[in-house]
Amino acid sequence: MQWLKDVFFCFFNVFLQIAIAVIMGLIWLKNDRFPWEKTSQEKD
Amino acid sequence: MSWTFWMNVGFFIVLAYLFYVAVVSYLRIKNTSGYYLANREAPAYLIVGSLMASTVSGGMFFGMVAYYYNLGAAVFWMNLGVAWSWIIICYFIGPKLRRFGQFTIPEYLAQRFDSPSLRVVFSIITTLWMVVLMGSVLVQGGLLFEYMYGVDYATAIVVIGVAVGLYTVFGGMFAVLKTDWISMWILLAGAFVALPYLLKTGGGWSNIVDTIYTIQPAFFTSLGGRTTFFTAASWFFIWCFGYLGHPGFLTRFYTAKNVREVIKSGIGVSLLYMPLWVLIFFISTSLRAIYPTIGDPELVWITFMFEHVPPIVVGFAMAAVLAAVLSSANTWLLTAATSVCKDIYQCAFDKNVSDKKLLTISKVAVMVLSLIAIPIGIWRPTYIMELMMIAYLIAGSSGGLVILLSMYYKNMTTQAAWAGIISGALIATVWRTLQLVGTISSAINPIIPTILVALAIIIIVSKATKPTEATLAMFNKLNDKSQDYA
């Protein structure tokens, strides 16, 4: 399984990108915004 | 029945369906909004399909397979550059573009920086590199037809160029979105279908791995044994910033039903994009073991298909390649033609042009641009991936950085935007041209230095000048969340 050890860093980056994308998307969908974005009321 | 007959059966079934969708789409188009933006009613799944099918052109089966074949796992850095650009595009740029809600990216930049001439200049730069990109797509189609039917390469390029032009003329954005969604599944299936045959021919995965370690021991490592860290980093930034500056992808968000659909499309495209490239990596690795030396690596996948796979499956897979070629080409063509008509013709020559006339001019522009790309396809000055990287280098240097900063740097001024676009385009183009003619060494890719210099110029010029009321108002409009469901 040497090949899996060799390619681990690339595959890790692949999983990391997917995980970050999915988690960020779900957070937005739950609150209709990202946590750092202001709502319309907060802006007013 | 002959081998060729069954191949044609598989090929034409898929092709007929794609053209059926284009004709149905044509019948739905009533005005320019329908032609350019599919009436702004696209749900997330259509945007995901379009982003995927447009990004995964025939280059996947030719250029990228050849890159993985030669350079091993190092090529993941290109795909990761695109993957991270999806996060930035779908979560940080797309929602703001949807709130802006117009037609083109030059139009956005002109309004954001209150500078009508910026629209024309940015449109010209974009159209130029997009024609280069179109040339690379035609090369893919040309190679396909040349290999399938033994026709002369130049003839094949002309046929594919005209076919793509006609296809886009008829369908517009409805066809782009609908056929891209279908194409995405066809090309995913086309990639998957080869894998069992590859594993069988290669004698199983462990046999393939043993062969790879014999011919290229560092193939699986993150730099593949043939790439430097700087080159891998350059690939990452070329593709990441290239996509950020690519109106073909960014204008997809104008078509979205609302911002929620934009965010959903970010999740969808991220779930599909990198797994597909992992699959392509396995395919390319198997091909490397099966054909340790081959004259033209861009033809390694198609060679395998014709030698080892049943004809009807080959026909289906070739249709997948053609679907990928069509779906990329129609996106580039439609984006460039929209920009030529709205940003150059309407803006500079005829402000009061009627909707009907503009629609006609758009269709003529689509045909003209596809014809202009034909000589580049026939010329085939370099490998497909090289052509694509030149286009994305200019896109990223001239547009990617400026578009991203325009949405998050409130005090970025009109002068800074001009300076960023011009300096980025100039440095990248001149540097790469001097490398291509051999005047300077090709060791250092221009993307990272260009981005750093353009960033410094934008900050310095912004500090030295003041933003106007109009530019600040536009910046605030982009952040107005009440427009999310408008």
Short mmCIF file of C-alpha atoms in Angstrom, two decimals:
data_model
loop_
_atom_site.label_atom_id
_atom_site.label_comp_id
_atom_site.label_asym_id
_atom_site.label_seq_id
_atom_site.Cartn_x
_atom_site.Cartn_y
_atom_site.Cartn_z
CA MET A 1 0.00 0.00 0.00
CA GLN A 2 2.98 2.29 -0.54
CA TRP A 3 1.09 4.08 -3.32
CA LEU A 4 -1.65 5.08 -0.86
CA LYS A 5 0.95 6.58 1.47
CA ASP A 6 2.53 8.45 -1.46
CA VAL A 7 -0.75 9.88 -2.69
CA PHE A 8 -2.13 10.60 0.79
CA PHE A 9 -1.27 14.33 0.78
CA CYS A 10 -3.16 14.88 -2.49
CA PHE A 11 -6.18 12.87 -1.39
CA PHE A 12 -6.21 14.64 1.98
CA ASN A 13 -6.45 17.98 0.18
CA VAL A 14 -9.28 16.64 -1.94
CA PHE A 15 -11.30 15.58 1.12
CA LEU A 16 -10.48 18.83 2.93
CA GLN A 17 -11.79 20.94 0.04
CA ILE A 18 -15.01 18.93 -0.20
CA ALA A 19 -15.59 19.00 3.57
CA ILE A 20 -15.08 22.76 3.80
CA ALA A 21 -17.35 23.41 0.81
CA VAL A 22 -20.18 21.24 2.14
CA ILE A 23 -19.99 22.56 5.73
CA MET A 24 -19.92 26.20 4.59
CA GLY A 25 -22.85 25.62 2.24
CA LEU A 26 -24.93 23.93 4.90
CA ILE A 27 -24.24 26.74 7.39
CA TRP A 28 -25.48 29.30 4.85
CA LEU A 29 -28.59 27.28 4.03
CA LYS A 30 -29.44 26.91 7.74
CA ASN A 31 -29.26 30.64 8.53
CA ASP A 32 -29.75 32.16 5.08
CA ARG A 33 -26.37 33.84 5.50
CA PHE A 34 -22.82 33.18 6.69
CA PRO A 35 -22.18 33.96 10.39
CA TRP A 36 -20.02 36.96 9.53
CA GLU A 37 -22.62 38.54 7.23
CA LYS A 38 -24.98 41.14 8.67
CA THR A 39 -28.74 40.75 8.28
CA SER A 40 -30.79 43.59 6.73
CA GLN A 41 -32.03 44.59 10.22
CA GLU A 42 -28.51 44.68 11.67
CA LYS A 43 -27.43 46.93 8.85
CA ASP A 44 -30.27 49.34 9.54
CA MET B 1 -23.17 -5.94 -38.12
CA SER B 2 -19.73 -4.29 -38.25
CA TRP B 3 -17.72 -2.77 -35.37
CA THR B 4 -18.17 0.73 -36.85
CA PHE B 5 -21.94 0.27 -37.09
CA TRP B 6 -22.31 -0.40 -33.36
CA MET B 7 -19.98 2.43 -32.52
CA ASN B 8 -22.14 4.77 -34.61
CA VAL B 9 -25.32 3.49 -32.92
CA GLY B 10 -23.99 4.45 -29.48
CA PHE B 11 -22.62 7.73 -30.79
CA PHE B 12 -25.68 8.97 -32.63
CA ILE B 13 -28.26 8.04 -29.98
CA VAL B 14 -26.59 10.45 -27.55
CA LEU B 15 -26.00 13.08 -30.22
CA ALA B 16 -29.62 13.01 -31.40
CA TYR B 17 -30.84 13.58 -27.85
CA LEU B 18 -28.56 16.58 -27.36
CA PHE B 19 -29.78 18.21 -30.56
CA TYR B 20 -33.39 17.49 -29.63
CA VAL B 21 -32.85 19.49 -26.43
CA ALA B 22 -31.27 22.33 -28.41
CA VAL B 23 -34.29 22.52 -30.74
CA VAL B 24 -36.78 22.47 -27.83
CA SER B 25 -34.76 25.26 -26.19
CA TYR B 26 -34.80 27.26 -29.41
CA LEU B 27 -38.60 27.18 -29.44
CA ARG B 28 -38.70 28.62 -25.90
CA ILE B 29 -36.58 31.69 -26.68
CA LYS B 30 -38.60 34.87 -27.05
CA ASN B 31 -36.07 37.63 -26.24
CA THR B 32 -32.45 38.34 -25.26
CA SER B 33 -33.13 37.59 -21.59
CA GLY B 34 -34.25 34.12 -22.59
CA TYR B 35 -31.31 33.67 -24.95
CA TYR B 36 -28.63 34.95 -22.56
CA LEU B 37 -30.01 34.10 -19.13
CA ALA B 38 -32.68 31.39 -19.49
CA ASN B 39 -35.20 33.91 -18.06
CA ARG B 40 -33.38 33.93 -14.69
CA GLU B 41 -35.20 30.87 -13.44
CA ALA B 42 -32.41 28.27 -13.24
CA PRO B 43 -32.47 25.94 -10.21
CA ALA B 44 -29.26 24.77 -8.51
CA TYR B 45 -29.07 21.42 -10.28
CA LEU B 46 -28.97 23.06 -13.72
CA ILE B 47 -26.23 25.44 -12.57
CA VAL B 48 -24.22 22.52 -11.13
CA GLY B 49 -24.61 20.62 -14.41
CA SER B 50 -23.56 23.64 -16.40
CA LEU B 51 -20.52 24.43 -14.23
CA MET B 52 -19.42 20.80 -14.30
CA ALA B 53 -19.97 20.18 -18.00
CA SER B 54 -18.39 23.50 -18.98
CA THR B 55 -15.31 23.00 -16.86
CA VAL B 56 -14.88 19.36 -17.81
CA SER B 57 -14.39 19.80 -21.52
CA GLY B 58 -13.07 17.23 -23.94
CA GLY B 59 -9.77 18.34 -22.41
CA MET B 60 -10.48 15.87 -19.60
CA PHE B 61 -10.25 12.89 -21.97
CA PHE B 62 -7.33 14.30 -23.98
CA GLY B 63 -5.30 17.02 -22.24
CA MET B 64 -5.78 16.17 -18.57
CA VAL B 65 -5.37 12.45 -19.07
CA ALA B 66 -2.10 13.24 -20.88
CA TYR B 67 -0.97 15.49 -18.03
CA TYR B 68 -1.70 12.87 -15.36
CA TYR B 69 -0.09 10.26 -17.63
CA ASN B 70 3.15 12.26 -17.85
CA LEU B 71 3.32 14.03 -14.51
CA GLY B 72 1.44 11.81 -12.05
CA ALA B 73 -0.34 13.04 -8.92
CA ALA B 74 1.24 16.52 -9.20
CA VAL B 75 -1.59 17.43 -11.59
CA PHE B 76 -4.02 17.35 -8.64
CA TRP B 77 -2.83 20.90 -7.84
CA MET B 78 -4.48 22.16 -11.04
CA ASN B 79 -7.78 20.55 -10.13
CA LEU B 80 -7.51 21.70 -6.53
CA GLY B 81 -7.02 25.26 -7.81
CA VAL B 82 -10.34 24.97 -9.63
CA ALA B 83 -11.99 23.25 -6.65
CA TRP B 84 -11.07 26.13 -4.31
CA SER B 85 -12.23 28.60 -6.93
CA TRP B 86 -15.68 26.93 -6.73
CA ILE B 87 -15.83 27.79 -3.03
CA ILE B 88 -14.87 31.41 -3.74
CA ILE B 89 -17.10 31.69 -6.81
CA CYS B 90 -20.23 30.05 -5.37
CA TYR B 91 -20.09 31.46 -1.83
CA PHE B 92 -18.32 34.81 -2.18
CA ILE B 93 -18.81 36.04 -5.75
CA GLY B 94 -21.96 34.31 -7.05
CA PRO B 95 -24.40 35.72 -4.45
CA LYS B 96 -23.22 39.27 -5.12
CA LEU B 97 -23.49 38.83 -8.88
CA ARG B 98 -27.02 37.47 -8.45
CA ARG B 99 -27.94 40.58 -6.45
CA PHE B 100 -26.41 42.73 -9.20
CA GLY B 101 -28.52 40.78 -11.72
CA GLN B 102 -27.50 42.05 -15.16
CA PHE B 103 -26.09 40.30 -18.22
CA THR B 104 -22.28 40.36 -18.38
CA ILE B 105 -19.19 40.68 -16.18
CA PRO B 106 -17.79 43.75 -18.02
CA GLU B 107 -21.19 45.36 -17.34
CA TYR B 108 -20.73 44.63 -13.63
CA LEU B 109 -17.20 46.07 -13.54
CA ALA B 110 -18.28 49.21 -15.42
CA GLN B 111 -21.08 49.87 -12.93
CA ARG B 112 -19.06 48.91 -9.86
CA PHE B 113 -16.34 51.39 -10.85
CA ASP B 114 -18.57 53.92 -12.59
CA SER B 115 -16.50 53.74 -15.78
CA PRO B 116 -18.36 52.87 -19.02
CA SER B 117 -15.16 52.48 -21.05
CA LEU B 118 -13.95 49.80 -18.62
CA ARG B 119 -16.78 47.69 -19.99
CA VAL B 120 -15.50 47.85 -23.57
CA VAL B 121 -11.83 47.27 -22.69
CA PHE B 122 -12.51 44.34 -20.35
CA SER B 123 -14.82 42.82 -22.95
CA ILE B 124 -12.13 43.00 -25.65
CA ILE B 125 -9.53 41.35 -23.38
CA THR B 126 -12.02 38.63 -22.39
CA THR B 127 -13.12 37.92 -25.94
CA LEU B 128 -9.51 37.56 -27.11
CA TRP B 129 -8.51 34.91 -24.58
CA MET B 130 -11.84 33.17 -24.88
CA VAL B 131 -11.24 32.66 -28.61
CA VAL B 132 -7.93 30.96 -27.67
CA LEU B 133 -9.91 28.75 -25.28
CA MET B 134 -12.38 27.97 -28.06
CA GLY B 135 -9.43 26.97 -30.26
CA SER B 136 -8.32 24.45 -27.62
CA VAL B 137 -11.85 23.02 -27.48
CA LEU B 138 -11.95 22.63 -31.26
CA VAL B 139 -8.65 20.72 -31.13
CA GLN B 140 -10.39 18.19 -28.87
CA GLY B 141 -13.30 17.79 -31.28
CA GLY B 142 -10.92 17.62 -34.25
CA LEU B 143 -8.84 14.85 -32.67
CA LEU B 144 -12.02 12.95 -31.87
CA PHE B 145 -13.39 13.01 -35.44
CA GLU B 146 -9.98 12.37 -36.95
CA TYR B 147 -9.56 9.27 -34.80
CA MET B 148 -13.14 8.02 -35.15
CA TYR B 149 -13.62 8.40 -38.88
CA GLY B 150 -10.10 8.88 -40.23
CA VAL B 151 -11.01 12.27 -41.72
CA ASP B 152 -8.36 14.89 -42.33
CA TYR B 153 -7.62 16.85 -39.10
CA ALA B 154 -8.25 20.29 -40.66
CA THR B 155 -11.58 19.12 -42.12
CA ALA B 156 -12.54 17.72 -38.73
CA ILE B 157 -11.83 21.08 -37.08
CA VAL B 158 -13.97 22.94 -39.64
CA VAL B 159 -16.86 20.48 -39.17
CA ILE B 160 -16.76 20.71 -35.38
CA GLY B 161 -16.36 24.52 -35.45
CA VAL B 162 -19.42 25.00 -37.65
CA ALA B 163 -21.44 22.40 -35.70
CA VAL B 164 -20.71 24.06 -32.36
CA GLY B 165 -21.57 27.48 -33.79
CA LEU B 166 -24.93 26.30 -35.18
CA TYR B 167 -25.74 24.44 -31.98
CA THR B 168 -25.17 27.57 -29.88
CA VAL B 169 -26.99 29.84 -32.34
CA PHE B 170 -30.13 27.75 -32.00
CA GLY B 171 -30.17 26.95 -28.33
CA GLY B 172 -28.81 29.93 -26.41
CA MET B 173 -28.65 29.67 -22.64
CA PHE B 174 -31.63 27.29 -22.34
CA ALA B 175 -29.75 24.78 -24.46
CA VAL B 176 -26.50 25.45 -22.62
CA LEU B 177 -28.08 24.75 -19.23
CA LYS B 178 -30.22 21.80 -20.29
CA THR B 179 -27.66 20.02 -22.45
CA ASP B 180 -24.90 20.71 -19.92
CA TRP B 181 -26.92 18.94 -17.22
CA ILE B 182 -27.38 15.93 -19.49
CA SER B 183 -23.79 16.14 -20.77
CA MET B 184 -22.49 16.08 -17.20
CA TRP B 185 -24.05 12.65 -16.60
CA ILE B 186 -23.01 11.39 -20.03
CA LEU B 187 -19.39 12.36 -19.49
CA LEU B 188 -19.33 11.00 -15.94
CA ALA B 189 -20.65 7.71 -17.30
CA GLY B 190 -18.16 7.91 -20.18
CA ALA B 191 -15.31 8.20 -17.67
CA PHE B 192 -16.65 5.41 -15.42
CA VAL B 193 -17.28 3.00 -18.26
CA ALA B 194 -13.59 2.74 -19.13
CA LEU B 195 -12.41 1.78 -15.63
CA PRO B 196 -13.32 -1.95 -15.52
CA TYR B 197 -11.78 -2.49 -18.96
CA LEU B 198 -8.63 -0.66 -17.87
CA LEU B 199 -8.25 -2.74 -14.70
CA LYS B 200 -8.82 -5.94 -16.65
CA THR B 201 -6.32 -5.03 -19.38
CA GLY B 202 -3.75 -3.83 -16.83
CA GLY B 203 -3.96 -7.11 -14.90
CA GLY B 204 -5.57 -5.59 -11.79
CA TRP B 205 -4.73 -2.52 -9.70
CA SER B 206 -1.77 -4.02 -7.83
CA ASN B 207 -0.18 -5.03 -11.12
CA ILE B 208 -0.70 -1.51 -12.47
CA VAL B 209 0.87 0.02 -9.36
CA ASP B 210 3.92 -2.30 -9.61
CA THR B 211 4.42 -1.26 -13.26
CA ILE B 212 4.15 2.43 -12.37
CA TYR B 213 6.80 2.10 -9.62
CA THR B 214 9.10 0.54 -12.22
CA ILE B 215 8.69 3.28 -14.86
CA GLN B 216 8.17 6.39 -12.65
CA PRO B 217 8.81 5.75 -8.94
CA ALA B 218 7.57 9.15 -7.72
CA PHE B 219 4.36 9.06 -9.82
CA PHE B 220 2.03 8.95 -6.77
CA THR B 221 3.80 11.65 -4.74
CA SER B 222 2.42 15.17 -4.56
CA LEU B 223 5.00 16.49 -7.05
CA GLY B 224 5.06 13.39 -9.25
CA GLY B 225 8.87 13.40 -9.48
CA ARG B 226 8.86 15.66 -12.53
CA THR B 227 7.41 18.91 -11.17
CA THR B 228 8.86 21.56 -8.89
CA PHE B 229 6.98 23.05 -5.94
CA PHE B 230 6.84 26.43 -7.69
CA THR B 231 5.33 24.92 -10.85
CA ALA B 232 2.68 23.07 -8.83
CA ALA B 233 1.86 26.29 -6.94
CA SER B 234 1.66 28.18 -10.24
CA TRP B 235 -0.79 25.63 -11.63
CA PHE B 236 -2.93 26.02 -8.52
CA PHE B 237 -3.09 29.81 -8.86
CA ILE B 238 -3.50 29.86 -12.66
CA TRP B 239 -6.60 27.67 -12.46
CA CYS B 240 -7.97 29.25 -9.30
CA PHE B 241 -7.65 32.87 -10.46
CA GLY B 242 -8.40 31.93 -14.08
CA TYR B 243 -11.80 30.66 -13.01
CA LEU B 244 -12.42 33.71 -10.83
CA GLY B 245 -11.87 35.85 -13.92
CA HIS B 246 -13.86 33.65 -16.27
CA PRO B 247 -17.16 35.26 -17.26
CA GLY B 248 -18.32 31.91 -18.69
CA PHE B 249 -18.67 30.58 -15.16
CA LEU B 250 -19.53 33.80 -13.36
CA THR B 251 -22.48 34.66 -15.62
CA ARG B 252 -24.12 31.36 -14.61
CA PHE B 253 -25.13 33.08 -11.40
CA TYR B 254 -27.13 35.73 -13.26
CA THR B 255 -29.36 32.86 -14.41
CA ALA B 256 -30.03 31.57 -10.87
CA LYS B 257 -33.55 31.72 -9.47
CA ASN B 258 -32.22 33.23 -6.20
CA VAL B 259 -29.13 33.33 -3.98
CA ARG B 260 -30.15 30.13 -2.17
CA GLU B 261 -29.83 28.26 -5.48
CA VAL B 262 -26.35 29.75 -5.92
CA ILE B 263 -25.24 28.38 -2.53
CA LYS B 264 -26.78 24.98 -3.25
CA SER B 265 -24.88 24.87 -6.52
CA GLY B 266 -21.65 25.41 -4.54
CA ILE B 267 -22.35 22.27 -2.49
CA GLY B 268 -23.33 20.27 -5.57
CA VAL B 269 -20.35 21.18 -7.70
CA SER B 270 -17.92 20.55 -4.83
CA LEU B 271 -19.37 17.08 -4.21
CA LEU B 272 -18.92 16.11 -7.85
CA TYR B 273 -15.82 17.95 -9.04
CA MET B 274 -12.85 16.45 -7.19
CA PRO B 275 -14.20 12.87 -7.07
CA LEU B 276 -14.35 13.01 -10.86
CA TRP B 277 -10.65 13.96 -11.00
CA VAL B 278 -9.75 11.18 -8.60
CA LEU B 279 -11.43 8.86 -11.10
CA ILE B 280 -9.47 10.43 -13.98
CA PHE B 281 -6.28 9.98 -11.95
CA PHE B 282 -6.99 6.23 -11.65
CA ILE B 283 -7.78 6.04 -15.37
CA SER B 284 -4.58 7.87 -16.34
CA THR B 285 -2.49 5.77 -13.97
CA SER B 286 -3.85 2.59 -15.56
CA LEU B 287 -3.17 3.98 -19.04
CA ARG B 288 0.41 4.80 -18.06
CA ALA B 289 0.97 1.21 -17.02
CA ILE B 290 -0.74 -0.26 -20.09
CA TYR B 291 1.03 2.07 -22.57
CA PRO B 292 4.38 2.94 -20.91
CA THR B 293 5.46 4.83 -24.03
CA ILE B 294 3.13 6.41 -26.56
CA GLY B 295 3.84 9.00 -29.26
CA ASP B 296 1.01 11.41 -28.47
CA PRO B 297 -0.18 11.07 -24.83
CA GLU B 298 -3.26 13.19 -25.68
CA LEU B 299 -4.53 10.19 -27.67
CA VAL B 300 -3.83 7.51 -25.06
CA TRP B 301 -7.41 7.28 -23.73
CA ILE B 302 -9.04 7.15 -27.16
CA THR B 303 -6.43 4.60 -28.34
CA PHE B 304 -7.28 2.32 -25.42
CA MET B 305 -11.01 2.64 -26.02
CA PHE B 306 -10.71 1.60 -29.65
CA GLU B 307 -8.39 -1.31 -28.88
CA HIS B 308 -10.00 -2.83 -25.78
CA VAL B 309 -13.66 -1.80 -25.38
CA PRO B 310 -16.81 -3.12 -27.17
CA PRO B 311 -17.95 -0.89 -30.07
CA ILE B 312 -21.29 0.28 -28.65
CA VAL B 313 -19.53 1.34 -25.44
CA VAL B 314 -16.90 3.14 -27.52
CA GLY B 315 -19.66 4.95 -29.41
CA PHE B 316 -21.23 5.99 -26.13
CA ALA B 317 -17.88 7.14 -24.71
CA MET B 318 -17.05 9.09 -27.87
CA ALA B 319 -20.45 10.76 -27.61
CA ALA B 320 -19.48 11.66 -24.04
CA VAL B 321 -16.35 13.37 -25.38
CA LEU B 322 -18.36 15.20 -28.01
CA ALA B 323 -20.90 16.21 -25.35
CA ALA B 324 -18.04 17.59 -23.27
CA VAL B 325 -16.65 19.46 -26.27
CA LEU B 326 -20.06 20.92 -27.17
CA SER B 327 -20.93 21.89 -23.61
CA SER B 328 -17.67 23.77 -23.12
CA ALA B 329 -17.64 25.34 -26.54
CA ASN B 330 -21.21 26.62 -26.35
CA THR B 331 -20.51 28.20 -22.96
CA TRP B 332 -17.40 30.03 -24.19
CA LEU B 333 -19.12 31.06 -27.42
CA LEU B 334 -22.27 32.33 -25.79
CA THR B 335 -20.36 34.23 -23.12
CA ALA B 336 -18.04 35.87 -25.64
CA ALA B 337 -20.88 36.67 -28.06
CA THR B 338 -23.00 38.16 -25.26
CA SER B 339 -20.09 40.35 -24.28
CA VAL B 340 -19.36 41.43 -27.86
CA CYS B 341 -23.02 42.43 -28.37
CA LYS B 342 -23.92 43.94 -25.01
CA ASP B 343 -20.57 45.39 -23.96
CA ILE B 344 -19.08 46.45 -27.28
CA TYR B 345 -21.83 46.82 -29.90
CA GLN B 346 -24.63 48.16 -27.72
CA CYS B 347 -22.39 50.16 -25.42
CA ALA B 348 -20.11 51.73 -28.03
CA PHE B 349 -22.13 51.84 -31.27
CA ASP B 350 -25.89 51.60 -30.84
CA LYS B 351 -27.29 52.32 -27.37
CA ASN B 352 -30.91 52.17 -28.55
CA VAL B 353 -30.69 48.91 -30.45
CA SER B 354 -33.93 46.92 -30.33
CA ASP B 355 -34.10 43.62 -28.47
CA LYS B 356 -34.89 41.74 -31.69
CA LYS B 357 -31.94 43.22 -33.56
CA LEU B 358 -29.61 42.50 -30.63
CA LEU B 359 -30.73 38.87 -30.60
CA THR B 360 -29.93 38.58 -34.32
CA ILE B 361 -26.53 40.24 -33.87
CA SER B 362 -25.79 37.86 -30.98
CA LYS B 363 -26.39 34.86 -33.20
CA VAL B 364 -24.21 36.30 -35.96
CA ALA B 365 -21.50 36.98 -33.34
CA VAL B 366 -21.69 33.36 -32.16
CA MET B 367 -21.08 32.10 -35.72
CA VAL B 368 -18.29 34.64 -36.41
CA LEU B 369 -16.45 33.81 -33.17
CA SER B 370 -16.67 30.08 -33.83
CA LEU B 371 -15.22 30.66 -37.31
CA ILE B 372 -12.39 32.82 -35.89
CA ALA B 373 -11.44 29.97 -33.53
CA ILE B 374 -11.13 27.47 -36.42
CA PRO B 375 -7.64 28.63 -37.59
CA ILE B 376 -6.32 28.34 -34.00
CA GLY B 377 -7.70 24.79 -33.84
CA ILE B 378 -6.07 23.89 -37.18
CA TRP B 379 -2.80 25.59 -36.22
CA ARG B 380 -2.67 23.65 -32.90
CA PRO B 381 0.38 25.63 -31.75
CA THR B 382 0.86 23.57 -28.59
CA TYR B 383 -0.78 20.93 -26.44
CA ILE B 384 -4.42 21.41 -25.37
CA MET B 385 -3.50 22.02 -21.74
CA GLU B 386 -0.86 24.60 -22.68
CA LEU B 387 -3.42 26.51 -24.75
CA MET B 388 -5.89 26.40 -21.88
CA MET B 389 -3.29 27.53 -19.36
CA ILE B 390 -2.34 30.52 -21.51
CA ALA B 391 -6.02 31.54 -21.66
CA TYR B 392 -6.50 31.12 -17.90
CA LEU B 393 -3.27 32.93 -17.15
CA ILE B 394 -4.59 36.03 -18.92
CA ALA B 395 -8.07 35.58 -17.42
CA GLY B 396 -6.71 35.27 -13.90
CA SER B 397 -4.18 38.07 -14.20
CA SER B 398 -6.50 40.58 -15.82
CA GLY B 399 -9.85 39.73 -14.27
CA GLY B 400 -9.78 37.22 -11.42
CA LEU B 401 -8.03 39.40 -8.88
CA VAL B 402 -9.92 42.58 -9.80
CA ILE B 403 -13.34 40.90 -9.69
CA LEU B 404 -12.65 39.36 -6.27
CA LEU B 405 -11.27 42.58 -4.77
CA SER B 406 -14.10 44.65 -6.26
CA MET B 407 -16.54 42.77 -4.02
CA TYR B 408 -14.61 42.95 -0.74
CA TYR B 409 -12.37 46.03 -0.93
CA LYS B 410 -14.81 48.86 -0.36
CA ASN B 411 -12.35 51.65 -1.03
CA MET B 412 -11.03 50.20 -4.27
CA THR B 413 -11.21 53.03 -6.77
CA THR B 414 -11.89 53.30 -10.50
CA GLN B 415 -8.26 54.14 -11.20
CA ALA B 416 -7.13 51.10 -9.20
CA ALA B 417 -9.44 48.81 -11.19
CA TRP B 418 -8.03 50.13 -14.48
CA ALA B 419 -4.46 49.81 -13.21
CA GLY B 420 -5.10 46.25 -11.97
CA ILE B 421 -6.68 45.03 -15.20
CA ILE B 422 -4.14 46.63 -17.54
CA SER B 423 -1.06 45.73 -15.49
CA GLY B 424 -2.23 42.16 -14.94
CA ALA B 425 -3.05 41.55 -18.61
CA LEU B 426 0.16 43.21 -19.84
CA ILE B 427 2.63 41.56 -17.47
CA ALA B 428 1.15 38.09 -17.98
CA THR B 429 0.86 38.36 -21.78
CA VAL B 430 4.30 39.89 -22.40
CA TRP B 431 6.05 37.54 -19.95
CA ARG B 432 4.45 34.40 -21.42
CA THR B 433 5.00 35.55 -25.02
CA LEU B 434 8.71 36.13 -24.34
CA GLN B 435 8.86 32.63 -22.84
CA LEU B 436 7.14 31.08 -25.85
CA VAL B 437 9.52 32.73 -28.36
CA GLY B 438 12.48 31.71 -26.21
CA THR B 439 13.68 35.17 -25.13
CA ILE B 440 13.41 34.39 -21.41
CA SER B 441 13.49 31.15 -19.45
CA SER B 442 10.28 29.18 -18.99
CA ALA B 443 11.32 28.12 -15.50
CA ILE B 444 9.10 30.64 -13.70
CA ASN B 445 5.42 30.80 -14.58
CA PRO B 446 4.24 34.44 -14.58
CA ILE B 447 1.03 33.92 -12.59
CA ILE B 448 2.29 34.34 -9.01
CA PRO B 449 4.54 37.37 -9.68
CA THR B 450 1.79 38.96 -11.82
CA ILE B 451 -0.88 38.52 -9.16
CA LEU B 452 1.42 39.95 -6.46
CA VAL B 453 2.42 42.97 -8.57
CA ALA B 454 -1.20 43.65 -9.65
CA LEU B 455 -2.35 43.37 -6.02
CA ALA B 456 0.30 45.86 -4.90
CA ILE B 457 -0.65 48.25 -7.71
CA ILE B 458 -4.36 48.06 -6.82
CA ILE B 459 -3.71 48.79 -3.14
CA ILE B 460 -1.26 51.63 -3.82
CA VAL B 461 -3.52 53.31 -6.41
CA SER B 462 -6.59 52.89 -4.17
CA LYS B 463 -4.73 54.57 -1.27
CA ALA B 464 -3.63 57.41 -3.55
CA THR B 465 -7.11 58.11 -4.97
CA LYS B 466 -10.63 58.41 -3.54
CA PRO B 467 -13.68 56.25 -4.28
CA THR B 468 -16.68 58.13 -5.70
CA GLU B 469 -20.24 58.14 -4.32
CA ALA B 470 -21.36 55.95 -7.23
CA THR B 471 -18.72 53.26 -6.62
CA LEU B 472 -19.56 53.14 -2.91
CA ALA B 473 -23.30 52.92 -3.64
CA MET B 474 -22.70 50.02 -5.99
CA PHE B 475 -20.57 48.29 -3.39
CA ASN B 476 -23.43 48.57 -0.89
CA LYS B 477 -25.94 47.24 -3.43
CA LEU B 478 -23.87 44.06 -3.77
CA ASN B 479 -24.26 43.49 -0.03
CA ASP B 480 -28.01 44.16 0.07
CA LYS B 481 -29.42 40.85 1.25
CA SER B 482 -32.99 41.97 0.60
CA GLN B 483 -32.19 41.20 -3.05
CA ASP B 484 -31.41 37.53 -2.32
CA TYR B 485 -34.85 36.30 -3.34
CA ALA B 486 -35.74 39.10 -5.76
#
